[in-house]
Short mmCIF file of C-alpha atoms and ligand atoms in Angstrom, two decimals:
data_model
loop_
_atom_site.label_atom_id
_atom_site.label_comp_id
_atom_site.label_asym_id
_atom_site.label_seq_id
_atom_site.Cartn_x
_atom_site.Cartn_y
_atom_site.Cartn_z
CA MET A 1 36.45 -17.46 -18.34
CA PRO A 2 33.16 -19.40 -18.31
CA PRO A 3 30.31 -17.22 -17.06
CA SER A 4 29.03 -18.00 -13.57
CA ARG A 5 25.49 -19.21 -13.88
CA PRO A 6 22.58 -18.42 -11.57
CA SER A 7 20.04 -21.17 -10.89
CA ARG A 8 17.15 -18.90 -11.81
CA SER A 9 16.34 -15.61 -13.53
CA VAL A 10 13.26 -13.45 -13.87
CA ALA A 11 12.74 -10.84 -16.58
CA PHE A 12 9.92 -8.42 -17.27
CA ALA A 13 9.29 -6.72 -20.61
CA PRO A 14 6.46 -4.22 -21.12
CA GLY A 15 4.06 -3.79 -23.99
CA ARG A 16 4.02 -0.49 -25.85
CA VAL A 17 1.71 2.14 -27.18
CA ASN A 18 2.79 4.19 -30.14
CA LEU A 19 1.72 7.79 -29.61
CA ILE A 20 2.29 8.51 -33.28
CA GLY A 21 4.48 7.34 -36.19
CA GLU A 22 2.81 4.24 -37.62
CA HIS A 23 4.28 2.12 -40.44
CA THR A 24 7.34 4.34 -40.46
CA ASP A 25 9.84 2.03 -38.73
CA TYR A 26 10.55 -0.22 -41.73
CA ASN A 27 10.71 2.92 -43.90
CA ARG A 28 13.65 4.40 -41.96
CA GLY A 29 11.27 7.03 -40.61
CA LEU A 30 10.28 8.41 -37.21
CA ALA A 31 8.02 7.14 -34.43
CA LEU A 32 7.14 8.20 -30.89
CA PRO A 33 6.23 5.14 -28.78
CA PHE A 34 6.26 4.61 -25.03
CA ALA A 35 6.43 1.47 -22.90
CA ILE A 36 3.37 0.80 -20.74
CA ALA A 37 3.18 -0.65 -17.21
CA GLU A 38 1.65 -3.96 -18.36
CA GLY A 39 3.90 -6.64 -19.78
CA VAL A 40 5.16 -10.21 -19.83
CA THR A 41 7.17 -11.84 -17.04
CA VAL A 42 9.38 -14.85 -17.75
CA ARG A 43 10.71 -16.94 -14.88
CA ALA A 44 13.47 -19.32 -15.89
CA GLU A 45 14.99 -22.05 -13.75
CA ALA A 46 18.06 -24.04 -14.79
CA LEU A 47 17.51 -27.68 -15.73
CA SER A 48 20.31 -30.23 -15.82
CA GLY A 49 19.34 -31.54 -19.29
CA GLU A 50 19.82 -29.82 -22.65
CA ARG A 51 16.13 -29.05 -23.03
CA ILE A 52 13.51 -26.39 -22.57
CA GLU A 53 10.26 -26.98 -20.74
CA ALA A 54 7.91 -24.04 -21.14
CA HIS A 55 4.53 -23.25 -19.63
CA ALA A 56 2.24 -20.40 -20.75
CA ARG A 57 0.28 -19.66 -17.60
CA ASP A 58 -2.73 -17.82 -19.06
CA LEU A 59 -3.39 -20.56 -21.64
CA ASP A 60 -2.23 -23.39 -19.37
CA GLU A 61 -0.29 -24.85 -22.31
CA HIS A 62 3.09 -26.55 -22.33
CA ASP A 63 5.92 -27.12 -24.73
CA GLU A 64 9.07 -29.18 -24.40
CA PHE A 65 11.96 -29.44 -26.86
CA ALA A 66 15.67 -30.18 -27.02
CA LEU A 67 17.89 -27.07 -27.17
CA GLY A 68 19.13 -28.07 -30.62
CA ASP A 69 15.65 -28.86 -31.99
CA ARG A 70 14.84 -26.43 -34.83
CA SER A 71 11.43 -27.82 -35.76
CA ALA A 72 8.69 -25.23 -36.33
CA ALA A 73 5.80 -24.55 -33.98
CA ALA A 74 2.81 -22.21 -33.90
CA GLY A 75 1.49 -19.56 -31.51
CA TRP A 76 3.48 -18.71 -28.38
CA ARG A 77 5.64 -21.81 -28.88
CA ALA A 78 7.09 -20.27 -32.06
CA PHE A 79 8.39 -17.36 -29.97
CA VAL A 80 10.05 -19.60 -27.38
CA ARG A 81 11.65 -21.85 -30.01
CA GLY A 82 12.58 -18.84 -32.13
CA THR A 83 14.27 -17.04 -29.24
CA VAL A 84 16.31 -20.12 -28.37
CA ALA A 85 17.29 -20.54 -32.05
CA GLU A 86 18.29 -16.87 -32.48
CA LEU A 87 20.32 -16.79 -29.25
CA SER A 88 22.21 -19.91 -30.40
CA ALA A 89 22.75 -18.44 -33.86
CA ALA A 90 24.22 -15.31 -32.22
CA GLY A 91 26.69 -17.48 -30.26
CA LEU A 92 24.84 -16.82 -27.00
CA GLU A 93 23.95 -20.44 -26.37
CA PRO A 94 21.07 -20.76 -23.87
CA VAL A 95 21.16 -23.44 -21.17
CA GLY A 96 18.47 -25.99 -20.36
CA ALA A 97 15.60 -24.30 -18.55
CA ARG A 98 12.13 -24.61 -17.18
CA ILE A 99 10.30 -21.45 -18.26
CA GLU A 100 7.11 -19.99 -16.84
CA ILE A 101 5.44 -17.24 -18.91
CA GLY A 102 2.96 -14.92 -17.25
CA GLY A 103 1.98 -11.28 -17.11
CA ASP A 104 -0.87 -8.86 -17.47
CA LEU A 105 -0.68 -7.81 -21.11
CA PRO A 106 -3.64 -8.82 -23.28
CA ARG A 107 -2.56 -10.96 -26.25
CA GLY A 108 -3.15 -9.80 -29.81
CA ALA A 109 -4.67 -6.49 -28.69
CA GLY A 110 -2.12 -4.41 -30.58
CA LEU A 111 -0.05 -3.61 -27.48
CA SER A 112 2.96 -5.65 -28.60
CA SER A 113 2.45 -8.77 -26.56
CA SER A 114 4.73 -10.50 -29.09
CA ALA A 115 7.64 -8.13 -28.56
CA ALA A 116 7.16 -8.27 -24.78
CA LEU A 117 7.32 -12.06 -24.96
CA GLU A 118 10.45 -12.12 -27.17
CA VAL A 119 12.26 -9.52 -25.06
CA SER A 120 11.43 -11.10 -21.69
CA LEU A 121 12.45 -14.56 -22.98
CA CYS A 122 15.67 -13.17 -24.38
CA LEU A 123 16.66 -11.35 -21.17
CA ALA A 124 15.73 -14.28 -18.91
CA LEU A 125 17.60 -16.85 -21.05
CA LEU A 126 20.68 -14.63 -21.37
CA ALA A 127 20.81 -14.11 -17.60
CA LEU A 128 20.29 -17.82 -16.88
CA ALA A 129 23.17 -18.72 -19.20
CA GLY A 130 25.40 -16.38 -17.17
CA HIS A 131 25.74 -13.68 -19.80
CA ALA A 132 26.20 -10.29 -18.19
CA GLU A 133 23.49 -7.68 -18.68
CA GLY A 134 24.92 -5.75 -21.57
CA ALA A 135 26.41 -8.85 -23.28
CA LEU A 136 23.97 -7.80 -25.99
CA ASP A 137 23.22 -4.06 -26.11
CA ARG A 138 19.64 -2.91 -26.45
CA ILE A 139 19.78 -2.38 -30.18
CA ALA A 140 21.32 -5.80 -30.76
CA THR A 141 18.68 -7.31 -28.45
CA ALA A 142 15.90 -5.55 -30.39
CA ARG A 143 17.33 -6.86 -33.67
CA LEU A 144 17.61 -10.40 -32.33
CA CYS A 145 14.01 -10.30 -31.06
CA ALA A 146 12.78 -8.89 -34.38
CA ARG A 147 14.49 -11.82 -36.14
CA VAL A 148 12.41 -14.17 -33.99
CA GLU A 149 9.33 -12.49 -35.42
CA ASN A 150 10.64 -12.23 -38.99
CA ARG A 151 12.08 -15.73 -39.33
CA GLY A 152 10.21 -17.78 -36.75
CA VAL A 153 6.75 -16.24 -37.17
CA GLY A 154 6.94 -14.81 -40.69
CA ALA A 155 5.86 -11.24 -39.83
CA HIS A 156 8.27 -8.81 -41.53
CA THR A 157 7.93 -6.22 -38.79
CA GLY A 158 10.36 -3.43 -37.95
CA LEU A 159 12.06 -2.58 -34.66
CA LEU A 160 9.42 -0.26 -33.18
CA ASP A 161 7.90 -2.66 -30.66
CA GLN A 162 11.14 -4.20 -29.43
CA LEU A 163 12.94 -0.86 -29.00
CA ALA A 164 9.96 0.64 -27.14
CA SER A 165 9.80 -2.38 -24.82
CA LEU A 166 13.55 -2.33 -24.18
CA CYS A 167 14.16 1.40 -23.87
CA GLY A 168 10.98 2.73 -22.20
CA GLU A 169 11.21 5.26 -19.38
CA ALA A 170 8.56 6.53 -16.96
CA GLN A 171 6.75 9.68 -18.11
CA THR A 172 8.68 9.65 -21.36
CA ALA A 173 8.00 8.93 -25.00
CA LEU A 174 10.88 7.84 -27.23
CA CYS A 175 11.43 9.66 -30.48
CA ILE A 176 13.11 6.95 -32.55
CA ASP A 177 14.82 7.79 -35.81
CA PHE A 178 14.89 4.49 -37.69
CA SER A 179 17.48 5.73 -40.17
CA THR A 180 20.11 5.94 -37.42
CA LEU A 181 18.36 4.14 -34.51
CA ALA A 182 19.02 7.24 -32.40
CA ILE A 183 16.51 7.49 -29.56
CA GLU A 184 15.62 10.86 -28.08
CA PRO A 185 13.61 10.81 -24.83
CA VAL A 186 10.72 13.30 -24.96
CA PRO A 187 9.00 14.16 -21.65
CA LEU A 188 5.35 13.04 -21.79
CA ARG A 189 3.90 15.19 -19.01
CA LEU A 190 0.18 14.69 -19.12
CA GLU A 191 -0.77 17.25 -16.42
CA GLY A 192 -4.18 15.71 -15.78
CA TRP A 193 -4.79 14.62 -19.39
CA ARG A 194 -5.22 10.88 -19.85
CA LEU A 195 -4.18 8.41 -22.51
CA VAL A 196 -6.44 5.37 -22.78
CA VAL A 197 -6.59 2.30 -24.99
CA LEU A 198 -9.79 0.69 -26.16
CA ASP A 199 -9.69 -2.80 -27.63
CA SER A 200 -11.50 -3.02 -30.98
CA GLY A 201 -12.22 -6.65 -30.14
CA GLU A 202 -10.80 -7.70 -33.50
CA ARG A 203 -7.72 -9.91 -33.39
CA HIS A 204 -5.12 -9.55 -36.12
CA ALA A 205 -5.92 -12.83 -37.82
CA HIS A 206 -4.94 -11.61 -41.29
CA ALA A 207 -2.52 -9.01 -40.08
CA VAL A 208 0.67 -10.84 -41.05
CA SER A 209 -0.12 -11.12 -44.77
CA ALA A 210 -1.60 -7.62 -45.08
CA TYR A 211 1.29 -6.12 -43.10
CA ASN A 212 3.83 -7.88 -45.32
CA GLN A 213 1.94 -6.62 -48.37
CA ARG A 214 2.16 -2.98 -47.20
CA ARG A 215 5.84 -3.46 -46.64
CA LEU A 216 6.27 -4.79 -50.18
CA GLU A 217 4.36 -1.80 -51.55
CA CYS A 218 6.83 0.54 -49.85
CA THR A 219 9.76 -1.44 -51.25
CA ARG A 220 8.23 -1.21 -54.73
CA ALA A 221 7.72 2.55 -54.32
CA CYS A 222 11.42 2.94 -53.45
CA GLU A 223 12.46 0.85 -56.48
CA LEU A 224 10.38 3.05 -58.79
CA LEU A 225 11.75 6.22 -57.23
CA GLY A 226 15.33 4.95 -57.17
CA VAL A 227 15.80 5.74 -53.47
CA PRO A 228 17.13 3.44 -50.73
CA SER A 229 14.15 4.21 -48.46
CA LEU A 230 11.09 6.47 -48.32
CA ARG A 231 13.07 8.73 -45.96
CA GLU A 232 14.97 9.95 -49.04
CA ALA A 233 11.82 10.46 -51.16
CA SER A 234 10.31 13.91 -51.76
CA SER A 235 6.55 14.52 -51.78
CA GLU A 236 6.81 15.73 -55.39
CA ALA A 237 8.42 12.46 -56.48
CA VAL A 238 5.93 10.42 -54.44
CA ALA A 239 3.02 12.12 -56.23
CA THR A 240 4.26 10.69 -59.55
CA LEU A 241 3.96 7.06 -58.36
CA PRO A 242 1.11 4.85 -59.61
CA GLU A 243 -1.72 4.12 -57.15
CA PRO A 244 -1.89 2.69 -54.56
CA LEU A 245 1.86 3.29 -54.11
CA ALA A 246 1.50 7.09 -54.15
CA ARG A 247 -0.97 6.99 -51.27
CA ARG A 248 1.10 4.51 -49.28
CA ALA A 249 4.23 6.63 -49.62
CA ARG A 250 2.30 9.84 -48.93
CA HIS A 251 1.20 8.35 -45.60
CA VAL A 252 4.78 7.57 -44.63
CA LEU A 253 6.06 11.05 -45.50
CA SER A 254 3.18 12.86 -43.79
CA GLU A 255 3.43 10.61 -40.73
CA ASN A 256 7.12 11.48 -40.27
CA GLU A 257 6.11 15.17 -40.31
CA ARG A 258 3.41 14.49 -37.72
CA VAL A 259 5.95 12.82 -35.41
CA LEU A 260 8.11 15.95 -35.51
CA ALA A 261 5.07 18.17 -34.93
CA THR A 262 4.00 15.97 -31.98
CA VAL A 263 7.45 16.25 -30.38
CA ALA A 264 7.22 20.04 -30.75
CA ALA A 265 3.69 20.10 -29.29
CA LEU A 266 4.76 17.98 -26.30
CA ARG A 267 7.75 20.23 -25.65
CA ALA A 268 5.38 23.23 -25.76
CA GLY A 269 2.89 21.47 -23.42
CA ASP A 270 0.21 21.74 -26.11
CA LEU A 271 -1.74 18.50 -25.64
CA ALA A 272 -4.71 19.74 -27.67
CA ALA A 273 -2.35 19.93 -30.67
CA VAL A 274 -1.20 16.37 -29.94
CA GLY A 275 -4.87 15.27 -30.12
CA ALA A 276 -5.33 16.92 -33.52
CA LEU A 277 -2.17 15.22 -34.82
CA MET A 278 -3.46 11.84 -33.59
CA ASN A 279 -6.68 12.40 -35.55
CA ALA A 280 -4.71 13.32 -38.66
CA SER A 281 -2.54 10.21 -38.27
CA HIS A 282 -5.61 8.00 -38.05
CA ALA A 283 -7.19 9.57 -41.14
CA SER A 284 -3.97 8.98 -43.08
CA LEU A 285 -3.76 5.35 -41.91
CA ARG A 286 -7.37 4.82 -42.98
CA GLU A 287 -7.36 6.69 -46.30
CA ASP A 288 -3.80 6.45 -47.58
CA TYR A 289 -2.35 3.39 -45.91
CA ALA A 290 -5.64 1.44 -45.78
CA VAL A 291 -4.93 -0.51 -42.60
CA SER A 292 -8.09 0.36 -40.65
CA THR A 293 -11.18 -1.84 -40.34
CA PRO A 294 -14.84 -1.22 -39.41
CA SER A 295 -14.20 -2.32 -35.82
CA LEU A 296 -11.20 0.02 -35.48
CA GLU A 297 -13.35 2.84 -36.90
CA ALA A 298 -16.11 2.03 -34.41
CA ALA A 299 -13.63 2.11 -31.50
CA VAL A 300 -12.19 5.47 -32.65
CA ALA A 301 -15.74 6.84 -33.01
CA ARG A 302 -16.57 5.74 -29.45
CA LEU A 303 -13.56 7.57 -28.07
CA LEU A 304 -14.36 10.74 -30.03
CA ALA A 305 -18.04 10.59 -29.03
CA ALA A 306 -16.92 10.40 -25.39
CA GLY A 307 -15.01 13.65 -25.91
CA ALA A 308 -11.48 12.51 -26.79
CA ALA A 309 -9.25 15.30 -28.07
CA GLY A 310 -7.66 12.76 -30.40
CA ALA A 311 -8.01 9.07 -31.25
CA ARG A 312 -6.13 6.72 -33.53
CA MET A 313 -5.39 3.08 -34.17
CA VAL A 314 -2.06 1.85 -32.79
CA GLY A 315 0.28 -0.74 -34.25
CA GLY A 316 0.00 -2.51 -37.57
CA GLY A 317 -3.78 -2.19 -37.92
CA PHE A 318 -6.36 -4.75 -39.12
CA GLY A 319 -7.56 -5.06 -35.52
CA GLY A 320 -6.04 -4.45 -32.12
CA SER A 321 -6.48 -1.35 -29.99
CA VAL A 322 -7.10 2.35 -30.47
CA LEU A 323 -5.56 5.12 -28.40
CA GLY A 324 -7.46 8.14 -27.10
CA LEU A 325 -6.29 11.35 -25.47
CA PHE A 326 -8.70 12.93 -22.97
CA ALA A 327 -8.49 16.41 -21.46
CA PRO A 328 -8.85 16.79 -17.67
CA GLY A 329 -12.48 16.22 -16.71
CA ALA A 330 -13.44 14.33 -19.89
CA ARG A 331 -14.62 10.78 -19.17
CA PRO A 332 -13.36 7.91 -21.33
CA PRO A 333 -15.98 5.30 -22.31
CA ASP A 334 -16.51 2.05 -20.39
CA GLY A 335 -13.92 -0.55 -21.27
CA ALA A 336 -11.14 1.97 -21.97
CA ARG A 337 -7.95 1.39 -19.96
CA GLU A 338 -5.61 4.14 -18.95
CA VAL A 339 -1.99 3.65 -20.06
CA ARG A 340 1.02 5.34 -18.51
CA PRO A 341 4.52 5.72 -19.98
CA SER A 342 6.61 3.32 -17.89
CA ALA A 343 10.04 1.74 -17.48
CA GLY A 344 11.46 -0.56 -20.12
CA ALA A 345 12.42 -4.23 -19.86
CA HIS A 346 14.57 -5.33 -16.93
CA LEU A 347 15.66 -8.28 -14.84
CA LEU A 348 13.84 -8.67 -11.53
C1 GLA B 1 3.59 -3.51 -35.85
C2 GLA B 1 5.05 -3.86 -36.12
C3 GLA B 1 5.96 -2.64 -35.96
C4 GLA B 1 5.43 -1.44 -36.74
C5 GLA B 1 3.94 -1.24 -36.48
C6 GLA B 1 3.33 -0.18 -37.37
O1 GLA B 1 3.41 -3.17 -34.50
O2 GLA B 1 5.47 -4.87 -35.23
O3 GLA B 1 7.27 -2.97 -36.35
O4 GLA B 1 5.71 -1.56 -38.11
O5 GLA B 1 3.19 -2.44 -36.67
O6 GLA B 1 3.82 1.07 -37.02
#
């Protein structure tokens, strides 16, 4: 039976903060992200023609293309074209639409504005084409959105951002095991503590190439060790790798351990221990994984100088935001924004 089609749809997808577990997703490891309240909203209205007309409200920019047009584009347009192309490739043909993109998530600040855009576009276009919610489950949706990023934009990212945006829950972090894609909700009860993000001011201009290079280093480490992923590597074996591969792999193994320790600390209500684990994660990302920059270091130092119990870069690195954890009574520095674990993507 042909699906019945609404004349409009509206979808919201949040950004994310990763509490801990960085550069583990594409290594079949563990991470502990949460969705935040800020995100991207896509309003779609059916058009009679086989075309997409899109408007990015904050930039006041437009794009228009035929549904079957597969020509490349840059910036936000690559995400719109990529989402249409991936939905078609999955047999979930979108219909002609006028799309309005808005929201309150800063772009390029390391809070997954890209994933929020892909996910909100995907949900809005699916709904407008009459596909039932659930036509694509959340894991399949995350994979489709990641393909937009991998193929359309050229960033060989994992599934962390998309799964966090799709599966977020209020007052909850998600312990994601990327070897099985099992997601375990972990209560994130802050009891007066605060999580804040501070923008380093540096945009990830070179992030794509450096990110892809780290990913290749992990692949090379696995080839040398003869394991399918770093999840199967032991720390003894990793220590035998040539540099910088040994340090890269050591970060991944130690970060997986820190995710488990953070889950245990949260379950025990020990937020001071969570702060110490955040600091250790940042040191490992700086020293072993080498994805920090002077402006990220300066932002972490500002949070610590203001009395943060823990501070670390979030996301791929090379710019973006840092996350700080403040005990009750401690005052975050000017410019820091509080973030709260919030609901995942949904239709409005
Ligand atoms: C970016 C990518 C994610 C993940 C993080 C690092 O946010 O999009 O897939 O790899 O970097 O943890």
